[in-house]
mmCIF file of C-alpha atoms in Angstrom:
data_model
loop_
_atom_site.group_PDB
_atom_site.id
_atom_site.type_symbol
_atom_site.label_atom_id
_atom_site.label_comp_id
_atom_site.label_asym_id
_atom_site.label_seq_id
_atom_site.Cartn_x
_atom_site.Cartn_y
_atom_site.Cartn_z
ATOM 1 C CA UNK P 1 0.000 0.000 0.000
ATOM 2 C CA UNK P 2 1.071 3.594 -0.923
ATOM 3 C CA UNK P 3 1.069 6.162 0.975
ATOM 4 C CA UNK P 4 0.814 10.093 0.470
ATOM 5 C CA UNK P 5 2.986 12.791 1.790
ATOM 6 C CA UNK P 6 1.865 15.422 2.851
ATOM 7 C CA UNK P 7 3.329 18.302 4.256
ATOM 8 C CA UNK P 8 2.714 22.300 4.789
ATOM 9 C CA UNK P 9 5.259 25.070 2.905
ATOM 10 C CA UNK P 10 5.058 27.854 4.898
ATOM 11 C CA UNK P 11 6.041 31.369 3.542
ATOM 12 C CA UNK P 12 8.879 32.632 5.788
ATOM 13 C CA UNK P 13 11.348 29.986 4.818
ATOM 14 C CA UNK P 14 11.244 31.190 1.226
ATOM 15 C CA UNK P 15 10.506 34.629 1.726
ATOM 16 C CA UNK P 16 12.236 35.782 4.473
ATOM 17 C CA UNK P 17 15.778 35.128 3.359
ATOM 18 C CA UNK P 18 14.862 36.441 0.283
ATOM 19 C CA UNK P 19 13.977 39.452 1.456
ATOM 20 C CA UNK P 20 16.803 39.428 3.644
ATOM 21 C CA UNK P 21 19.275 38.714 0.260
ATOM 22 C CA UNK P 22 17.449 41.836 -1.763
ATOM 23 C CA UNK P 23 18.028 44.182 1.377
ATOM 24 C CA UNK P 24 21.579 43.497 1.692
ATOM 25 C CA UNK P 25 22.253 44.082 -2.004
ATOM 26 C CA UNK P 26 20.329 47.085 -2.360
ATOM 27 C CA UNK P 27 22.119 48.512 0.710
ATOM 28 C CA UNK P 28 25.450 47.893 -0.748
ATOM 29 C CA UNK P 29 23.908 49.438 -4.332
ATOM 30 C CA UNK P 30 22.908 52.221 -2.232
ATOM 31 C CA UNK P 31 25.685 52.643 0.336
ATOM 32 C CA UNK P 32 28.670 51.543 -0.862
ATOM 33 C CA UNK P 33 28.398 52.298 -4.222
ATOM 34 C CA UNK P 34 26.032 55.528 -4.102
ATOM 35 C CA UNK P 35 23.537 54.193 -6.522
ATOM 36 C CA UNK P 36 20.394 55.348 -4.841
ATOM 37 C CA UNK P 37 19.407 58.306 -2.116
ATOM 38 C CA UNK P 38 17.950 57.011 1.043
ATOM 39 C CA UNK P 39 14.341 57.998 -0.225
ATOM 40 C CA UNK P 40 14.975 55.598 -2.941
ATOM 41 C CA UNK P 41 16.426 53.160 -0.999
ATOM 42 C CA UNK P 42 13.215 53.191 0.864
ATOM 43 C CA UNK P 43 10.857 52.872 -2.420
ATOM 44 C CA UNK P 44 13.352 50.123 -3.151
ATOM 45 C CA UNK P 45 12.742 48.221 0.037
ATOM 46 C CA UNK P 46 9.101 48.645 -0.051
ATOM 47 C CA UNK P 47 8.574 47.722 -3.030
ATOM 48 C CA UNK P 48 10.326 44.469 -2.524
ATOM 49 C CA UNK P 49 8.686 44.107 0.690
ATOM 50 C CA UNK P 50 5.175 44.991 -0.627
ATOM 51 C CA UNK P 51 5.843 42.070 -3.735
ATOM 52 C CA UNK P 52 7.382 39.212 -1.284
ATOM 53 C CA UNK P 53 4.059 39.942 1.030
ATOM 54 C CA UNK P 54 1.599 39.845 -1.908
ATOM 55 C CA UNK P 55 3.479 36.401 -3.026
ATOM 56 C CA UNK P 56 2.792 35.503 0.833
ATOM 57 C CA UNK P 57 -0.793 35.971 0.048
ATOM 58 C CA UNK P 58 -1.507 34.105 -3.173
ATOM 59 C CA UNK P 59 1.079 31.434 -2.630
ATOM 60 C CA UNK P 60 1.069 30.351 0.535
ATOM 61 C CA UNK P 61 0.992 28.550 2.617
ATOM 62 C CA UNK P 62 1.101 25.237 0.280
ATOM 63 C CA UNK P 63 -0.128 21.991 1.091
ATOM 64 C CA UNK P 64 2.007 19.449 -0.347
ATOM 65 C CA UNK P 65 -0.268 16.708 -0.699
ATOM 66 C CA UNK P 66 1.177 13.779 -3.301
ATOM 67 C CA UNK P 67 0.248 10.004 -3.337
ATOM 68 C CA UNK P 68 -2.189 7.730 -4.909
ATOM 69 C CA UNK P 69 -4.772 8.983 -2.763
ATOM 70 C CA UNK P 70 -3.741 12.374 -2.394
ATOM 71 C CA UNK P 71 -5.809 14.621 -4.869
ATOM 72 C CA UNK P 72 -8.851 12.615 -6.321
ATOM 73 C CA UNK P 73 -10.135 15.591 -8.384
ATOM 74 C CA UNK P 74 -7.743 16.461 -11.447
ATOM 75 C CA UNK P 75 -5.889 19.955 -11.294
ATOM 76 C CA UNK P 76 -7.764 21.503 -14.339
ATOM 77 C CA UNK P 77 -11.199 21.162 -13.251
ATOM 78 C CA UNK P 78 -9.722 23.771 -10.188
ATOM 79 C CA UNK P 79 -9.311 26.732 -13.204
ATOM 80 C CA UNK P 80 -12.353 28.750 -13.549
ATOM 81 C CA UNK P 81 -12.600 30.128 -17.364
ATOM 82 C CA UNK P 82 -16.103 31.523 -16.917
ATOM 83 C CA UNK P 83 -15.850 35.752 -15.777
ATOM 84 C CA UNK P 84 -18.238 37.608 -13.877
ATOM 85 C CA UNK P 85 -21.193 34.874 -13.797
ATOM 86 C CA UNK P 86 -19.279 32.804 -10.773
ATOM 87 C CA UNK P 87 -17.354 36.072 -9.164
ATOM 88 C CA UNK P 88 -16.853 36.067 -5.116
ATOM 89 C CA UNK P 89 -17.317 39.879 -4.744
ATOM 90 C CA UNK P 90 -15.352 39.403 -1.260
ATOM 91 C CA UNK P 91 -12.045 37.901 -2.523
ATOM 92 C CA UNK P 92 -12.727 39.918 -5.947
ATOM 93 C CA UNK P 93 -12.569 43.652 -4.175
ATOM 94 C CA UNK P 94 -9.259 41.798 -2.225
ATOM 95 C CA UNK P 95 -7.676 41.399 -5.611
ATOM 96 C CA UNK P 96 -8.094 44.760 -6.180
ATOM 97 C CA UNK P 97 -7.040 46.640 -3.168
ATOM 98 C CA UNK P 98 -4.128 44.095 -3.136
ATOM 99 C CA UNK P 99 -2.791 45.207 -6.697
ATOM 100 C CA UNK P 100 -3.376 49.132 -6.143
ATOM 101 C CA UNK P 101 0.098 49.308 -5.080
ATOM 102 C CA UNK P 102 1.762 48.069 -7.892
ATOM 103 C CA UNK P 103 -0.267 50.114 -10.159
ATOM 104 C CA UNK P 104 1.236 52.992 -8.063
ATOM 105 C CA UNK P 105 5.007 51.724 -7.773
ATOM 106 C CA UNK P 106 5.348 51.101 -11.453
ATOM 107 C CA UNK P 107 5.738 54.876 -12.929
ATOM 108 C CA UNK P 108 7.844 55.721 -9.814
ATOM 109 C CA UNK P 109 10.408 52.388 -10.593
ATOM 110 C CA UNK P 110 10.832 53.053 -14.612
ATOM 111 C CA UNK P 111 9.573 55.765 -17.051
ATOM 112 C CA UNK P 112 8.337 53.084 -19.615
ATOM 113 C CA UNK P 113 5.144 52.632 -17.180
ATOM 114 C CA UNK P 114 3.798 56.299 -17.499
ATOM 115 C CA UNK P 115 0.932 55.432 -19.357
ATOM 116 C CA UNK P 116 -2.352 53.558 -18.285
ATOM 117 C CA UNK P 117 -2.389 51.156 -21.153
ATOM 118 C CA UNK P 118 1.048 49.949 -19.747
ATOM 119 C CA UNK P 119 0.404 49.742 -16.159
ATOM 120 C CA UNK P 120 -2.897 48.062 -17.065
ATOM 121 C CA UNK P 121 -0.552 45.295 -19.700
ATOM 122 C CA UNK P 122 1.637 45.008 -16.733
ATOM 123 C CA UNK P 123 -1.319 44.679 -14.045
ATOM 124 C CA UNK P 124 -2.692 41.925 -16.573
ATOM 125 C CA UNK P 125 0.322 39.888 -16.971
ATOM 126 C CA UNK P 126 1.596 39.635 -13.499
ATOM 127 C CA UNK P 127 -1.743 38.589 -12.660
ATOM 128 C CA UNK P 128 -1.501 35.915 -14.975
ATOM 129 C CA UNK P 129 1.777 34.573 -13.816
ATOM 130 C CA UNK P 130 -0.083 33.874 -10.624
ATOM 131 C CA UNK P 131 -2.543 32.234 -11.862
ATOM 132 C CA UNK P 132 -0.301 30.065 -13.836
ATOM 133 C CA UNK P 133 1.631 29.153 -11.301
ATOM 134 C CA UNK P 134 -0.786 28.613 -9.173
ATOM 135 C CA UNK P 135 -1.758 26.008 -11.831
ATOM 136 C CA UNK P 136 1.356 24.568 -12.003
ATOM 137 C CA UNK P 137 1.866 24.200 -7.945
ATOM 138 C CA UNK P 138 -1.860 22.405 -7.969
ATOM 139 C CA UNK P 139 -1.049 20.173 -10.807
ATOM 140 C CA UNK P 140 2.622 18.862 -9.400
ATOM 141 C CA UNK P 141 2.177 19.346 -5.667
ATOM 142 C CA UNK P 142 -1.453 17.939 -5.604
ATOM 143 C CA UNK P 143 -2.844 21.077 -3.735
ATOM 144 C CA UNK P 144 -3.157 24.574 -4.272
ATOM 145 C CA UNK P 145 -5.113 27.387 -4.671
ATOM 146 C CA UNK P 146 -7.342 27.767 -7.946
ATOM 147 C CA UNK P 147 -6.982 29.711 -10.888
ATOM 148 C CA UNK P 148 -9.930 32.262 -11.970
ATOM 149 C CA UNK P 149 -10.025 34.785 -14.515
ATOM 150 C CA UNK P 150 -12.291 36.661 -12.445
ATOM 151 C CA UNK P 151 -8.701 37.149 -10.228
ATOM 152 C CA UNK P 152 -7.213 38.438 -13.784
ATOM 153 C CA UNK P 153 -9.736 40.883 -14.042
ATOM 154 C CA UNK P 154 -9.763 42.065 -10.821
ATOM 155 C CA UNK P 155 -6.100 42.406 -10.810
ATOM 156 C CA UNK P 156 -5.350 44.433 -14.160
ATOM 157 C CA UNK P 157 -8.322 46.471 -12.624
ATOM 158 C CA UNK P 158 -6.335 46.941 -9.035
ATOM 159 C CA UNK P 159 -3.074 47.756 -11.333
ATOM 160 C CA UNK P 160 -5.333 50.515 -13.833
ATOM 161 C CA UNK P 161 -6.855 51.435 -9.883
ATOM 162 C CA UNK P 162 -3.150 52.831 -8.685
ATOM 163 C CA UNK P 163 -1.938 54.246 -11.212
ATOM 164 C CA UNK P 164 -4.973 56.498 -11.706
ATOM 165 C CA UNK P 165 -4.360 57.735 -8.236
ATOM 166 C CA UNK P 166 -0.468 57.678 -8.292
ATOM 167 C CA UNK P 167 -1.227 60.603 -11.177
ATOM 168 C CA UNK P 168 -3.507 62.158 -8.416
ATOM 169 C CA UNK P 169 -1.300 62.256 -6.343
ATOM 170 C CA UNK P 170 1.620 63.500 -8.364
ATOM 171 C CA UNK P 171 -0.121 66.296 -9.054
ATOM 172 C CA UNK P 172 -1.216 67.175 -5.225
ATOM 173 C CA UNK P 173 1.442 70.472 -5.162
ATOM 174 C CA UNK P 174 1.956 68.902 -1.315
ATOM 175 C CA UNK P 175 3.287 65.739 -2.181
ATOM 176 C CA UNK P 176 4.693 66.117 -5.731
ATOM 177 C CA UNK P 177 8.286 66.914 -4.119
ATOM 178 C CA UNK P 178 7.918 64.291 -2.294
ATOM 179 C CA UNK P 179 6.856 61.971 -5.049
ATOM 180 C CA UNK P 180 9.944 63.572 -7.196
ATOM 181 C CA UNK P 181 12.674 63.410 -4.034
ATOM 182 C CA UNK P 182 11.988 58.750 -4.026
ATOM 183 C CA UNK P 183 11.314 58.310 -7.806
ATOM 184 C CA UNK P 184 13.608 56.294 -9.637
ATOM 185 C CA UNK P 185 12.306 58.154 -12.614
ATOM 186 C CA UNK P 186 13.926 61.489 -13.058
ATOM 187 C CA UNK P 187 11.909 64.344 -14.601
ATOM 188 C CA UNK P 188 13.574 67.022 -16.921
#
């Protein structure tokens, strides 16, 4: 008789020492080498910290789960291709708020990503490399969260979301100095 393993992948041993090796190279990029100010140092950092805690959130923590008994129900019939009709409004409006940020990082990491259509192309294919991962962990580690395009949609929408107010706020006279002191992006 066969039996399954099974075991839980929790976050912090992947994450954290990733985090850890990103922070010590961007402080020698920005100390030793005087790369970057301290404010972007800071965007740096948060933005790194901001991605590793959103791949906390739609990655983990992962039930391995493999054995001839282990996942009865085949990994595609977890991918929903059907938008809007079966959407979860809860864990829709999460996908949202949870991409905002990254619609708002993008124009202040690289000038390519001052447009909407951009951030929104951007928005749309990050999202997707979630969801095809996510795939891919569900099909070889027999558990997983599902794929949904309604998470796509919701996404690209969180991604359009920030952007629209990182222009807001760019133009607030109070915080565009601000906003100009941390960007990577230098304005002539």
């Amino acid at each position: 008789m066969e039996d399954s393993i099974m075991f839980t992948i929790h976050s912090w041993y992947i994450l954290a020492p990733t985090f850890i090796g990103i922070l010590l190279f961007m402080m020698v990029e920005t100390f030793l080498r005087n790369k970057n100010s301290l404010g972007q140092f800071l965007l740096l950092t948060s933005f790194f910290l901001y991605f590793l805690c959103m791949v906390h959130l739609v990655f983990f923590p992962i039930d391995v789960n493999i054995g001839k008994y282990a996942n009865l129900t085949p990994w595609y019939m977890s991918i929903n291709f059907i938008p809007l009709v079966t959407i979860d409004l809860k864990t829709f409006l999460l996908n949202i708020i949870m991409m905002v940020p990254f619609g708002m990082y993008l124009p202040l990491l690289n000038k390519k990503y001052h447009s909407l259509k951009k951030v929104a192309y951007h928005g749309l294919l990050i999202s997707l490399s979630f969801e095809v991962i996510q795939a891919v962990v569900k099909a070889t580690l027999g558990n997983g969260r599902s794929s949904d395009i309604n998470d796509l949609i919701a996404n690209t929408l969180g991604a359009v979301v920030g952007y629209l107010l990182f222009k807001r706020v760019k133009k607030a006279a109070a915080l565009k100095g601000l906003v100009n002191k941390i960007s990577l992006v230098k304005e002539a």
